Coordinates of C-alpha atoms in Angstrom, one line a residue:
Chain T
M1445 CA 0.7 18.5 -29.9
A1446 CA 3.9 19.3 -32.0
E1447 CA 4.2 15.5 -33.0
F1448 CA 0.5 15.2 -33.9
L1449 CA 0.8 18.1 -36.1
N1450 CA 3.9 16.7 -37.5
E1451 CA 2.1 13.5 -38.5
R1452 CA -0.6 15.3 -40.2
R1453 CA 1.9 17.4 -42.2
M1454 CA 3.7 14.2 -43.1
S1455 CA 0.3 12.7 -44.2
L1456 CA -0.3 15.7 -46.4
A1457 CA 3.1 15.5 -47.9
I1458 CA 2.7 11.9 -48.9
A1459 CA -0.9 12.6 -50.3
L1460 CA 0.4 15.4 -52.4
A1461 CA 3.5 13.5 -53.5
L1462 CA 1.2 10.6 -54.8
L1463 CA -0.9 13.0 -56.6
A1464 CA 2.1 15.0 -58.2
V1465 CA 3.8 12.0 -59.8
P1466 CA 1.2 11.3 -62.3
L1467 CA 0.5 14.9 -62.9
M1468 CA 4.2 15.4 -63.6
A1469 CA 4.4 12.2 -65.7
E1470 CA 1.3 13.2 -67.9
W1471 CA 2.9 16.7 -68.5
L1472 CA 6.0 14.9 -69.6
G1473 CA 4.0 12.7 -71.7
N1474 CA 5.0 9.4 -70.1
S1475 CA 2.0 7.6 -68.7
F1476 CA 4.0 4.7 -67.5
Y1477 CA 4.5 6.5 -64.1
T1478 CA 0.8 7.3 -63.9
T1479 CA 0.1 3.6 -64.0
L1480 CA 2.7 3.1 -61.4
A1481 CA 1.2 5.6 -59.0
T1482 CA -2.3 4.1 -59.6
R1483 CA -0.9 0.8 -58.6
A1484 CA 0.6 2.4 -55.5
A1485 CA -2.7 4.0 -54.7
I1486 CA -4.7 0.7 -55.0
L1487 CA -2.1 -1.2 -53.0
A1488 CA -2.2 1.5 -50.5
L1489 CA -6.0 1.1 -50.2
A1490 CA -5.6 -2.6 -49.8
G1491 CA -3.2 -1.7 -46.8
V1492 CA -5.5 0.8 -45.4
G1493 CA -8.1 -2.0 -45.2
L1494 CA -5.7 -4.5 -43.3
N1495 CA -4.8 -1.4 -41.1
I1496 CA -8.1 -1.5 -39.6
A1497 CA -7.8 -4.8 -38.4
L1498 CA -4.1 -5.0 -37.8
G1499 CA -3.2 -1.7 -36.7
S1500 CA -6.2 -0.4 -34.8
G1501 CA -7.6 -3.8 -33.7
G1502 CA -4.3 -5.7 -33.2
L1503 CA -5.7 -8.6 -35.4
I1504 CA -2.8 -10.1 -37.3
S1505 CA -4.5 -11.4 -40.5
L1506 CA -2.4 -13.3 -42.7
G1507 CA -5.5 -13.9 -45.0
H1508 CA -6.4 -10.5 -46.4
A1509 CA -5.5 -11.7 -49.9
A1510 CA -8.9 -13.5 -49.5
F1511 CA -10.8 -10.4 -49.5
F1512 CA -8.5 -8.6 -52.2
G1513 CA -9.1 -11.7 -54.5
I1514 CA -12.8 -11.7 -53.8
G1515 CA -13.1 -8.0 -54.8
G1516 CA -11.0 -8.7 -57.8
Y1517 CA -13.0 -11.8 -58.9
A1518 CA -16.4 -10.0 -58.4
V1519 CA -15.1 -7.6 -61.0
G1520 CA -13.6 -10.3 -63.2
I1521 CA -16.6 -12.5 -63.1
I1522 CA -19.3 -9.9 -63.8
A1523 CA -17.0 -8.5 -66.7
S1524 CA -16.7 -12.0 -68.2
H1525 CA -20.4 -12.2 -68.3
H1526 CA -20.7 -8.7 -69.6
Q1527 CA -18.2 -9.1 -72.5
A1528 CA -19.9 -12.3 -73.5
Y1529 CA -23.3 -10.5 -73.5
E1530 CA -24.6 -13.0 -70.9
P1531 CA -26.7 -12.3 -67.9
L1532 CA -25.3 -13.0 -64.6
M1533 CA -28.0 -15.3 -63.6
T1534 CA -31.5 -16.2 -65.2
W1535 CA -33.2 -17.9 -62.3
P1536 CA -35.1 -17.0 -60.1
L1537 CA -34.7 -13.8 -61.7
T1538 CA -32.6 -12.3 -64.5
I1539 CA -29.8 -10.1 -63.6
A1540 CA -27.8 -8.5 -66.4
A1541 CA -24.1 -8.0 -66.1
T1542 CA -22.7 -4.4 -65.8
N1543 CA -19.6 -2.7 -66.8
Q1544 CA -20.3 0.3 -64.5
M1545 CA -17.7 0.7 -61.7
P1546 CA -20.0 2.0 -58.9
V1547 CA -22.2 -1.2 -59.1
L1548 CA -19.1 -3.5 -59.5
W1549 CA -17.6 -1.8 -56.4
L1550 CA -20.7 -2.3 -54.4
V1551 CA -20.7 -6.0 -55.4
A1552 CA -17.0 -6.3 -54.5
I1553 CA -17.5 -4.5 -51.0
L1554 CA -20.5 -6.7 -50.2
A1555 CA -18.9 -10.0 -51.3
S1556 CA -15.7 -9.4 -49.4
G1557 CA -17.7 -8.2 -46.3
L1558 CA -19.7 -11.2 -46.3
A1559 CA -16.5 -13.3 -46.6
A1560 CA -14.9 -11.3 -43.8
L1561 CA -18.1 -11.9 -41.7
M1562 CA -18.0 -15.7 -42.1
I1563 CA -14.1 -15.9 -41.7
G1564 CA -14.0 -13.4 -38.8
A1565 CA -17.0 -15.1 -37.0
L1566 CA -14.9 -18.3 -36.9
S1567 CA -11.4 -17.2 -36.6
L1568 CA -11.9 -14.4 -34.1
R1569 CA -12.8 -17.2 -31.6
T1570 CA -8.9 -17.8 -31.4
S1571 CA -6.1 -15.3 -30.8
G1572 CA -2.4 -15.0 -31.3
V1573 CA -0.6 -17.4 -33.6
Y1574 CA -3.9 -19.5 -34.1
F1575 CA -5.6 -16.4 -35.5
I1576 CA -2.8 -15.9 -38.0
M1577 CA -2.8 -19.6 -38.9
I1578 CA -6.7 -19.7 -39.4
T1579 CA -6.9 -16.6 -41.4
L1580 CA -4.1 -18.0 -43.7
A1581 CA -6.0 -21.3 -44.0
F1582 CA -9.3 -19.6 -45.0
A1583 CA -7.5 -17.5 -47.6
Q1584 CA -5.6 -20.7 -48.9
M1585 CA -8.9 -22.5 -49.2
I1586 CA -10.4 -19.7 -51.3
Y1587 CA -7.2 -19.7 -53.5
Y1588 CA -7.5 -23.4 -54.3
F1589 CA -11.1 -23.0 -55.0
A1590 CA -10.3 -20.3 -57.5
V1591 CA -7.6 -22.4 -59.2
S1592 CA -9.9 -25.3 -59.5
W1593 CA -13.0 -23.5 -60.7
P1594 CA -12.7 -23.7 -64.6
A1595 CA -15.9 -21.7 -65.3
Y1596 CA -14.0 -18.6 -64.4
G1597 CA -10.5 -19.3 -65.8
G1598 CA -9.1 -21.6 -63.1
Q1599 CA -5.5 -21.3 -62.8
D1600 CA -5.2 -19.0 -65.9
G1601 CA -7.4 -16.4 -64.5
L1602 CA -9.9 -14.1 -66.2
S1603 CA -9.2 -11.3 -68.6
I1604 CA -11.2 -8.2 -68.8
Y1605 CA -10.9 -6.9 -72.4
V1606 CA -12.0 -3.3 -71.8
R1607 CA -11.7 -1.5 -68.5
D1608 CA -15.0 -1.0 -66.9
G1609 CA -16.4 2.4 -67.0
F1610 CA -17.3 5.3 -64.5
P1611 CA -20.0 7.8 -65.2
G1612 CA -18.4 11.1 -66.6
L1613 CA -14.9 9.8 -67.0
N1614 CA -12.9 8.0 -69.6
T1615 CA -11.3 5.1 -67.5
L1616 CA -9.3 4.0 -70.4
R1617 CA -7.1 7.2 -70.1
P1618 CA -4.5 6.5 -67.4
L1619 CA -4.8 9.8 -65.8
D1620 CA -8.6 9.6 -65.5
F1621 CA -8.3 6.1 -64.0
F1622 CA -5.5 7.4 -61.5
L1623 CA -7.6 10.3 -60.3
L1624 CA -10.6 8.0 -59.6
C1625 CA -8.5 5.6 -57.6
Y1626 CA -6.8 8.4 -55.8
A1627 CA -10.2 9.9 -54.9
V1628 CA -11.5 6.6 -53.6
L1629 CA -8.3 6.2 -51.5
M1630 CA -8.8 9.7 -50.0
V1631 CA -12.5 9.2 -49.3
V1632 CA -11.7 5.9 -47.5
L1633 CA -9.0 7.6 -45.6
A1634 CA -11.4 10.2 -44.5
L1635 CA -14.0 7.6 -43.4
V1636 CA -11.3 5.7 -41.5
R1637 CA -10.2 8.8 -39.7
M1638 CA -13.8 9.6 -38.8
I1639 CA -14.5 6.2 -37.5
S1640 CA -11.3 6.0 -35.5
G1641 CA -12.3 9.1 -33.8
A1642 CA -15.6 8.1 -33.0
R1643 CA -17.0 5.8 -30.3
F1644 CA -16.2 2.6 -32.4
G1645 CA -12.7 3.6 -32.9
A1646 CA -12.3 4.3 -29.2
M1647 CA -13.7 0.9 -28.3
L1648 CA -11.5 -0.9 -30.9
E1649 CA -8.4 0.8 -29.6
A1650 CA -9.3 -0.1 -26.2
V1651 CA -10.0 -3.7 -27.1
R1652 CA -6.6 -4.1 -28.7
Q1653 CA -4.8 -2.6 -25.5
N1654 CA -7.1 -4.4 -22.9
P1655 CA -10.0 -6.6 -24.0
A1656 CA -10.6 -7.8 -20.2
R1657 CA -11.3 -4.2 -19.3
V1658 CA -13.6 -3.8 -22.1
A1659 CA -15.6 -6.8 -21.2
A1660 CA -15.7 -5.7 -17.6
L1661 CA -17.2 -2.5 -18.9
G1662 CA -20.0 -4.4 -20.5
L1663 CA -19.0 -4.5 -24.1
S1664 CA -18.2 -7.7 -26.0
P1665 CA -14.7 -7.5 -27.5
F1666 CA -15.6 -10.3 -29.9
R1667 CA -18.3 -8.3 -31.6
I1668 CA -16.3 -5.0 -31.8
R1669 CA -13.4 -7.1 -33.4
L1670 CA -15.7 -8.7 -35.7
V1671 CA -17.2 -5.4 -37.0
A1672 CA -13.6 -4.0 -37.4
F1673 CA -12.7 -7.3 -39.3
V1674 CA -15.6 -6.9 -41.6
L1675 CA -14.9 -3.2 -42.3
S1676 CA -11.3 -4.2 -43.0
G1677 CA -12.2 -6.8 -45.4
M1678 CA -14.5 -4.4 -47.3
V1679 CA -11.9 -1.9 -47.8
T1680 CA -9.3 -4.4 -49.0
G1681 CA -12.0 -6.1 -51.3
L1682 CA -12.6 -2.6 -52.8
A1683 CA -9.0 -2.3 -53.5
G1684 CA -9.0 -5.8 -55.2
A1685 CA -11.9 -4.5 -57.4
L1686 CA -9.8 -1.6 -58.6
Y1687 CA -6.7 -3.8 -58.9
A1688 CA -8.6 -6.0 -61.3
D1689 CA -9.6 -3.1 -63.5
L1690 CA -6.0 -1.7 -63.4
N1691 CA -4.5 -4.9 -64.9
R1692 CA -7.7 -5.8 -66.8
F1693 CA -7.0 -9.3 -65.4
V1694 CA -7.7 -11.4 -62.4
S1695 CA -6.0 -14.7 -61.4
P1696 CA -5.7 -16.8 -58.3
S1697 CA -2.4 -15.1 -57.6
M1698 CA -4.6 -12.1 -56.0
L1699 CA -5.6 -14.7 -53.5
S1700 CA -2.4 -16.2 -52.6
W1701 CA -0.6 -15.8 -49.3
H1702 CA 2.2 -13.9 -51.0
M1703 CA -0.4 -11.2 -51.6
S1704 CA -1.6 -11.2 -47.9
G1705 CA 2.3 -11.0 -46.9
E1706 CA 2.7 -8.0 -49.3
I1707 CA -0.3 -6.1 -47.9
M1708 CA 1.1 -6.8 -44.4
V1709 CA 4.4 -5.3 -45.4
F1710 CA 2.8 -2.1 -46.6
V1711 CA 1.2 -1.7 -43.1
I1712 CA 4.2 -2.6 -41.1
L1713 CA 6.7 -0.7 -43.2
G1714 CA 4.6 2.5 -43.2
G1715 CA 3.4 2.3 -39.6
A1716 CA 0.7 0.0 -38.2
G1717 CA -2.3 1.9 -36.6
R1718 CA -1.1 5.2 -38.3
L1719 CA -3.7 6.7 -40.8
F1720 CA -1.2 7.2 -43.7
G1721 CA 1.2 4.3 -42.7
P1722 CA -0.1 1.9 -45.4
V1723 CA 0.1 4.6 -48.0
A1724 CA 3.7 5.3 -47.3
G1725 CA 4.3 1.6 -47.1
A1726 CA 2.7 0.9 -50.4
C1727 CA 4.5 3.9 -52.1
I1728 CA 7.8 2.7 -50.9
Y1729 CA 7.1 -0.8 -52.1
V1730 CA 6.2 0.2 -55.5
L1731 CA 9.2 2.5 -55.6
F1732 CA 11.5 -0.4 -54.5
E1733 CA 9.9 -2.6 -57.1
H1734 CA 10.5 -0.2 -59.8
V1735 CA 13.9 1.0 -58.9
F1736 CA 15.7 -2.2 -57.6
G1737 CA 13.4 -4.4 -59.9
G1738 CA 15.2 -3.0 -62.9
V1739 CA 18.6 -3.6 -61.3
S1740 CA 18.1 -7.1 -59.9
D1741 CA 15.6 -9.9 -59.9
Y1742 CA 16.3 -10.1 -56.4
W1743 CA 14.9 -6.6 -55.6
Q1744 CA 12.9 -8.1 -52.6
F1745 CA 16.2 -8.5 -50.7
F1746 CA 16.4 -4.7 -50.5
L1747 CA 12.9 -4.5 -49.3
G1748 CA 13.6 -7.2 -46.8
A1749 CA 16.6 -5.3 -45.5
L1750 CA 14.4 -2.1 -45.1
L1751 CA 11.7 -4.0 -43.5
L1752 CA 14.1 -5.6 -41.1
G1753 CA 15.4 -2.2 -40.2
V1754 CA 11.9 -0.9 -39.7
V1755 CA 10.9 -3.7 -37.5
L1756 CA 14.0 -3.6 -35.3
F1757 CA 14.5 0.1 -34.9
A1758 CA 11.2 1.8 -35.8
R1759 CA 8.3 0.0 -34.3
G1760 CA 5.9 2.8 -35.4
G1761 CA 7.1 2.3 -39.1
L1762 CA 8.3 5.1 -41.2
I1763 CA 5.6 7.4 -40.0
G1764 CA 6.4 6.6 -36.4
L1765 CA 10.2 7.1 -37.1
A1766 CA 9.3 10.5 -38.5
A1767 CA 6.4 11.8 -36.5
G1768 CA 7.0 10.0 -33.1
R1769 CA 4.7 8.0 -31.1
A1770 CA 0.8 8.0 -31.9
R1771 CA -1.0 10.4 -29.5
H1772 CA -4.3 9.7 -27.6
D1773 CA -5.5 12.6 -25.8
Chain S
M411 CA -37.8 -9.4 2.9
T412 CA -36.6 -8.0 -0.4
E413 CA -34.3 -10.3 -2.5
P414 CA -30.6 -9.6 -2.0
V415 CA -28.9 -7.7 -5.1
L416 CA -26.6 -10.6 -5.4
S417 CA -26.9 -14.1 -4.0
L418 CA -24.7 -17.2 -4.4
S419 CA -25.9 -20.5 -3.4
G420 CA -23.8 -23.9 -3.5
V421 CA -21.2 -22.3 -5.9
T422 CA -18.3 -24.8 -6.5
R423 CA -15.4 -24.7 -8.8
S424 CA -12.5 -27.0 -9.1
F425 CA -9.2 -26.7 -10.8
G426 CA -8.2 -30.2 -11.2
A427 CA -8.3 -31.9 -8.0
L428 CA -8.2 -28.6 -6.0
K429 CA -11.7 -27.2 -5.0
V430 CA -11.0 -23.5 -5.0
S431 CA -14.7 -22.6 -4.2
D432 CA -16.5 -25.3 -2.3
A433 CA -20.3 -24.9 -2.0
V434 CA -20.1 -21.1 -1.1
D435 CA -23.4 -19.3 -0.1
L436 CA -23.2 -15.6 -0.1
D437 CA -25.4 -12.6 -0.5
L438 CA -25.0 -8.8 -0.9
R439 CA -28.0 -6.8 0.2
A440 CA -29.0 -3.3 -0.9
G441 CA -27.0 -0.6 1.1
E442 CA -24.4 -2.6 2.6
I443 CA -20.7 -3.3 2.4
H444 CA -20.0 -7.1 2.7
A445 CA -16.4 -7.9 3.1
L446 CA -15.0 -11.1 2.0
I447 CA -11.7 -12.0 3.9
G448 CA -9.4 -14.9 4.1
P449 CA -5.8 -16.0 4.0
N450 CA -4.0 -16.0 0.5
G451 CA -5.2 -18.8 -1.7
A452 CA -8.4 -19.1 0.1
G453 CA -10.4 -18.5 -3.3
K454 CA -11.4 -14.9 -2.9
S455 CA -10.4 -13.8 -6.1
T456 CA -11.8 -16.9 -7.7
L457 CA -15.2 -16.1 -6.3
I458 CA -14.9 -12.5 -7.8
K459 CA -14.1 -14.2 -11.2
L460 CA -17.1 -16.4 -10.8
I461 CA -19.4 -13.7 -10.2
S462 CA -18.1 -11.4 -12.9
G463 CA -18.4 -14.2 -15.5
E464 CA -14.5 -14.7 -16.2
I465 CA -14.9 -18.3 -15.1
E466 CA -18.0 -20.4 -14.8
P467 CA -18.7 -22.5 -11.7
D468 CA -19.1 -26.3 -11.9
A469 CA -22.1 -26.2 -9.7
G470 CA -24.3 -23.7 -7.9
R471 CA -26.3 -20.7 -8.9
I472 CA -25.5 -17.0 -9.0
R473 CA -28.4 -14.5 -9.1
F474 CA -28.0 -11.0 -9.6
A475 CA -30.7 -8.3 -9.9
G476 CA -33.4 -10.8 -10.0
R477 CA -31.9 -13.0 -12.8
D478 CA -29.8 -16.1 -12.9
L479 CA -26.5 -15.3 -14.4
Q480 CA -25.7 -18.7 -15.8
G481 CA -24.6 -18.6 -19.4
L482 CA -24.0 -14.9 -19.3
D483 CA -20.6 -13.7 -20.3
Q484 CA -18.7 -10.9 -18.6
A485 CA -19.9 -8.3 -20.8
A486 CA -23.5 -9.2 -20.4
R487 CA -23.1 -9.3 -16.6
A488 CA -21.4 -6.0 -16.6
R489 CA -24.4 -4.5 -18.5
L490 CA -26.6 -5.8 -16.0
G491 CA -24.9 -3.6 -13.4
L492 CA -22.1 -5.5 -11.9
A493 CA -19.0 -3.1 -11.8
R494 CA -15.7 -4.9 -11.1
T495 CA -12.4 -3.4 -10.1
F496 CA -9.5 -5.6 -10.6
Q497 CA -6.9 -6.8 -8.1
V498 CA -4.1 -5.6 -10.5
S499 CA -5.4 -2.4 -12.1
S500 CA -6.6 -3.0 -15.6
L501 CA -6.7 0.3 -17.5
I502 CA -6.2 1.3 -21.2
P503 CA -2.5 2.4 -20.8
D504 CA -2.2 4.7 -23.9
F505 CA -5.6 6.4 -23.2
S506 CA -5.6 9.6 -20.9
V507 CA -7.2 9.3 -17.6
R508 CA -10.2 11.1 -18.9
R509 CA -10.4 8.8 -22.0
N510 CA -10.4 5.8 -19.8
V511 CA -13.5 7.1 -17.9
M512 CA -15.1 8.2 -21.1
L513 CA -14.9 4.7 -22.3
A514 CA -16.9 3.5 -19.2
V515 CA -19.5 6.2 -19.9
Q516 CA -19.7 5.1 -23.4
A517 CA -20.2 1.4 -22.4
R518 CA -22.8 2.3 -19.8
E519 CA -24.8 4.0 -22.7
G520 CA -24.3 0.7 -24.5
S521 CA -22.7 2.3 -27.6
G522 CA -19.7 0.8 -28.8
F523 CA -20.8 1.3 -32.4
G524 CA -20.9 5.1 -33.1
F525 CA -19.1 5.6 -36.4
V526 CA -19.7 9.3 -37.1
R527 CA -19.7 11.6 -34.1
Q528 CA -16.3 12.2 -32.8
V529 CA -15.5 11.3 -29.2
S530 CA -13.2 14.2 -28.6
G531 CA -16.0 16.8 -29.2
D532 CA -18.5 15.0 -27.2
S533 CA -19.0 16.9 -24.1
R534 CA -21.7 14.8 -22.7
L535 CA -19.1 11.9 -22.4
G536 CA -16.4 14.2 -21.2
D537 CA -18.5 16.0 -18.6
A538 CA -19.7 12.6 -17.2
A539 CA -16.1 11.4 -17.1
M540 CA -15.0 14.6 -15.3
T541 CA -17.7 14.1 -12.8
A542 CA -16.5 10.5 -11.9
L543 CA -13.0 11.8 -11.8
G544 CA -13.8 14.6 -9.5
R545 CA -15.4 12.3 -7.1
V546 CA -12.1 10.3 -6.6
G547 CA -10.2 13.5 -6.8
L548 CA -8.3 12.7 -10.1
Q549 CA -9.6 15.7 -11.9
D550 CA -6.3 17.3 -12.1
R551 CA -4.7 14.4 -13.7
A552 CA -7.4 14.0 -16.5
Q553 CA -5.1 14.6 -19.4
V554 CA -2.3 12.2 -18.2
P555 CA -1.8 9.0 -19.9
A556 CA -3.0 6.2 -17.7
A557 CA 0.4 4.4 -18.0
E558 CA 2.1 7.4 -16.2
L559 CA -0.1 7.3 -13.1
S560 CA 1.2 6.3 -9.9
H561 CA 0.2 3.1 -8.4
G562 CA -2.5 4.8 -6.0
E563 CA -3.8 6.9 -8.8
R564 CA -4.4 3.8 -10.9
R565 CA -6.4 2.3 -8.1
L566 CA -8.6 5.5 -8.0
L567 CA -9.0 5.6 -11.8
E568 CA -10.3 1.9 -11.5
I569 CA -12.9 3.2 -9.0
A570 CA -13.7 6.2 -11.2
M571 CA -14.4 3.9 -14.2
A572 CA -16.6 1.7 -12.1
L573 CA -18.5 4.8 -10.7
A574 CA -19.1 6.0 -14.3
L575 CA -20.9 2.7 -15.1
R576 CA -23.5 3.7 -12.4
P577 CA -23.8 0.0 -11.4
R578 CA -26.3 -1.8 -9.2
A579 CA -23.4 -3.5 -7.3
F580 CA -19.6 -3.0 -6.9
L581 CA -17.3 -6.0 -7.0
M582 CA -13.9 -4.6 -5.5
D583 CA -10.9 -6.8 -5.4
E584 CA -8.4 -5.4 -3.0
P585 CA -9.0 -1.8 -3.8
M586 CA -6.6 -0.8 -1.0
A587 CA -3.8 -2.9 -2.2
G588 CA -0.5 -0.9 -2.2
L589 CA -2.0 2.3 -1.1
G590 CA -0.2 4.0 1.7
S591 CA -1.9 4.4 5.1
E592 CA -3.0 7.9 4.1
G593 CA -4.3 6.8 0.7
S594 CA -6.2 4.0 2.2
G595 CA -7.6 6.3 4.9
A596 CA -9.1 8.6 2.2
L597 CA -10.4 5.6 0.2
I598 CA -12.1 4.1 3.4
G599 CA -13.9 7.4 3.7
F600 CA -15.0 7.4 0.3
L601 CA -16.1 3.8 0.0
D602 CA -18.1 4.4 3.2
S603 CA -20.2 7.0 1.3
L604 CA -20.5 4.7 -1.6
R605 CA -22.6 2.1 0.0
G606 CA -25.7 4.1 -0.3
E607 CA -25.4 4.4 -4.1
A608 CA -24.8 0.6 -4.7
P609 CA -23.7 -2.2 -2.3
I610 CA -20.0 -3.3 -2.3
L611 CA -18.7 -6.9 -2.2
L612 CA -15.2 -6.0 -1.0
V613 CA -12.4 -8.4 -0.9
E614 CA -9.6 -7.0 1.2
H615 CA -6.6 -7.7 3.1
D616 CA -6.4 -4.6 5.0
M617 CA -8.2 -5.5 8.2
D618 CA -8.4 -1.8 9.4
A619 CA -10.3 -1.1 6.3
V620 CA -12.5 -4.3 6.6
F621 CA -13.6 -3.6 10.1
A622 CA -14.0 0.1 9.5
L623 CA -16.3 -0.4 6.6
A624 CA -18.0 -3.8 6.6
D625 CA -21.6 -4.3 7.6
R626 CA -21.1 -8.0 7.4
I627 CA -18.0 -10.1 6.9
S628 CA -17.7 -13.8 5.3
V629 CA -14.4 -15.6 6.0
L630 CA -13.2 -17.8 3.2
V631 CA -10.6 -20.6 4.1
G632 CA -9.8 -23.3 1.6
G633 CA -12.7 -22.3 -0.7
R634 CA -15.3 -22.7 2.1
V635 CA -17.1 -20.0 4.1
I636 CA -16.1 -21.0 7.7
A637 CA -17.7 -18.0 9.3
H638 CA -20.2 -15.3 8.5
G639 CA -21.6 -12.4 10.6
S640 CA -21.1 -8.9 11.8
P641 CA -17.6 -7.5 12.4
D642 CA -18.1 -8.0 16.2
D643 CA -19.1 -11.7 15.7
I644 CA -16.2 -12.3 13.4
R645 CA -13.8 -10.7 15.8
A646 CA -15.1 -13.0 18.6
D647 CA -15.1 -16.1 16.6
A648 CA -12.7 -18.8 17.8
D649 CA -12.4 -20.6 14.4
V650 CA -11.7 -17.4 12.7
R651 CA -8.9 -16.5 15.1
A652 CA -7.3 -19.9 14.8
A653 CA -7.6 -20.1 11.1
Y654 CA -6.8 -16.5 10.1
L655 CA -6.7 -13.6 12.3
G656 CA -4.3 -15.4 14.6
E657 CA -1.8 -15.5 11.9
E658 CA -1.8 -11.6 11.4

């Protein structure tokens, strides 16, 4: 029980630290760090999404950039119509473009969820290294599609001239936008925690540990994994939507396999299967990028060294290192 | 006569040139324990896998609870009421004993997809799990992770999970394997009382258990059923003695 409390305390500390940085920054009048913290929160959310598949479900997806990018492009495409005062479509019915985040998020979640349903339905028939390769292949297909789609920027990407809005907030102010992203992250974490404690979470955990046993109990491991994969894609897609508005820019790089690798690094660095693992991982990633990125162009060398250390000596990631093994009562 | 709960007719399966199941006819009737015996490599475990749906037969039919099982996967067959225990214990190692059984209760209720209500506070799941554990005498070990159980306790947990499914038939693959004589004695008594609840197709090497429990015995050698009958018939059967019992 002590270890469990310890993980909770650690999660709380990470959550408070991520909140404290931009508040301090704003107080000191330097909103650069606010933007940095926003980036960390959004990347953390992408990792929280992957963690549902990878950590809880044991599904090693190297294609989550697909969902991140689809979420981003959903926002970018709608914004490009909105800023040109064009409707999204005119036939069979006219749908006007919007710049309201709640609507954009919903579109991003549905689009990435649909993509995850299709990719998952095909790739979850395989396992192990084949699953890794097939998820990678699907993401690369979408990447090349985006590169060669001139209507929406092709290789150059799409700019969003004015950040989309949220009712009651001025999203152009860095702190407002940070607080919005932070709130989304916390709400999603609360939902993930709820789901993993519920029947679905128990089944998913059991499927990861022993799929043959779950099948013998009468539930299809495939269906449980597919639902997890879709939820996972939706969360990462939502993160992509926020990321588009953070940078006010989307490009095929959001869909590239580098991005998939980065999201996986957040999860593994922080602790796969741990609620706050991806949050810790993304924060450290952004911190390294900022600190060592200023020192050397090869800052990823330091990150690589850290990742190597974690993989070799702390299988539960940094959360596991500090809080011990995950407990299941 | 009522239809047997489970019946196999002409079930055949080959791996390459090797026929591991050769036109097997077998049935399991309500209220009985039907033991399947045979030397190593006779195809007993293959037959369990064919019935449970882990592998498909090349030919032949398997009917269970009035349905043809062809084309149904393992999960669908389990939902129809086929509860299987594995030759090598198959548990969720990181889950506690109680959580393992709760998973079975959850599966019986057909609900893998609850997203809101927390399992840890669900007393209905917990109580049903404790009832099943109480029946096999594992209630005092409820909080222990399954990975930390002794070999014998794992066998009992497998059976508790099968009980929690409230099945129409049990498929038990060597439940006595690796139990000491004391442990298997207790398990014999328990299985004896279980046949009224649901019939058991019992694959077992322990001949004391087989002859103490079985209402009928089928002898499998080289994938074929070479003899079939009451324990007394089997004991007296010359072919069986030559092929199998004589070696013991």
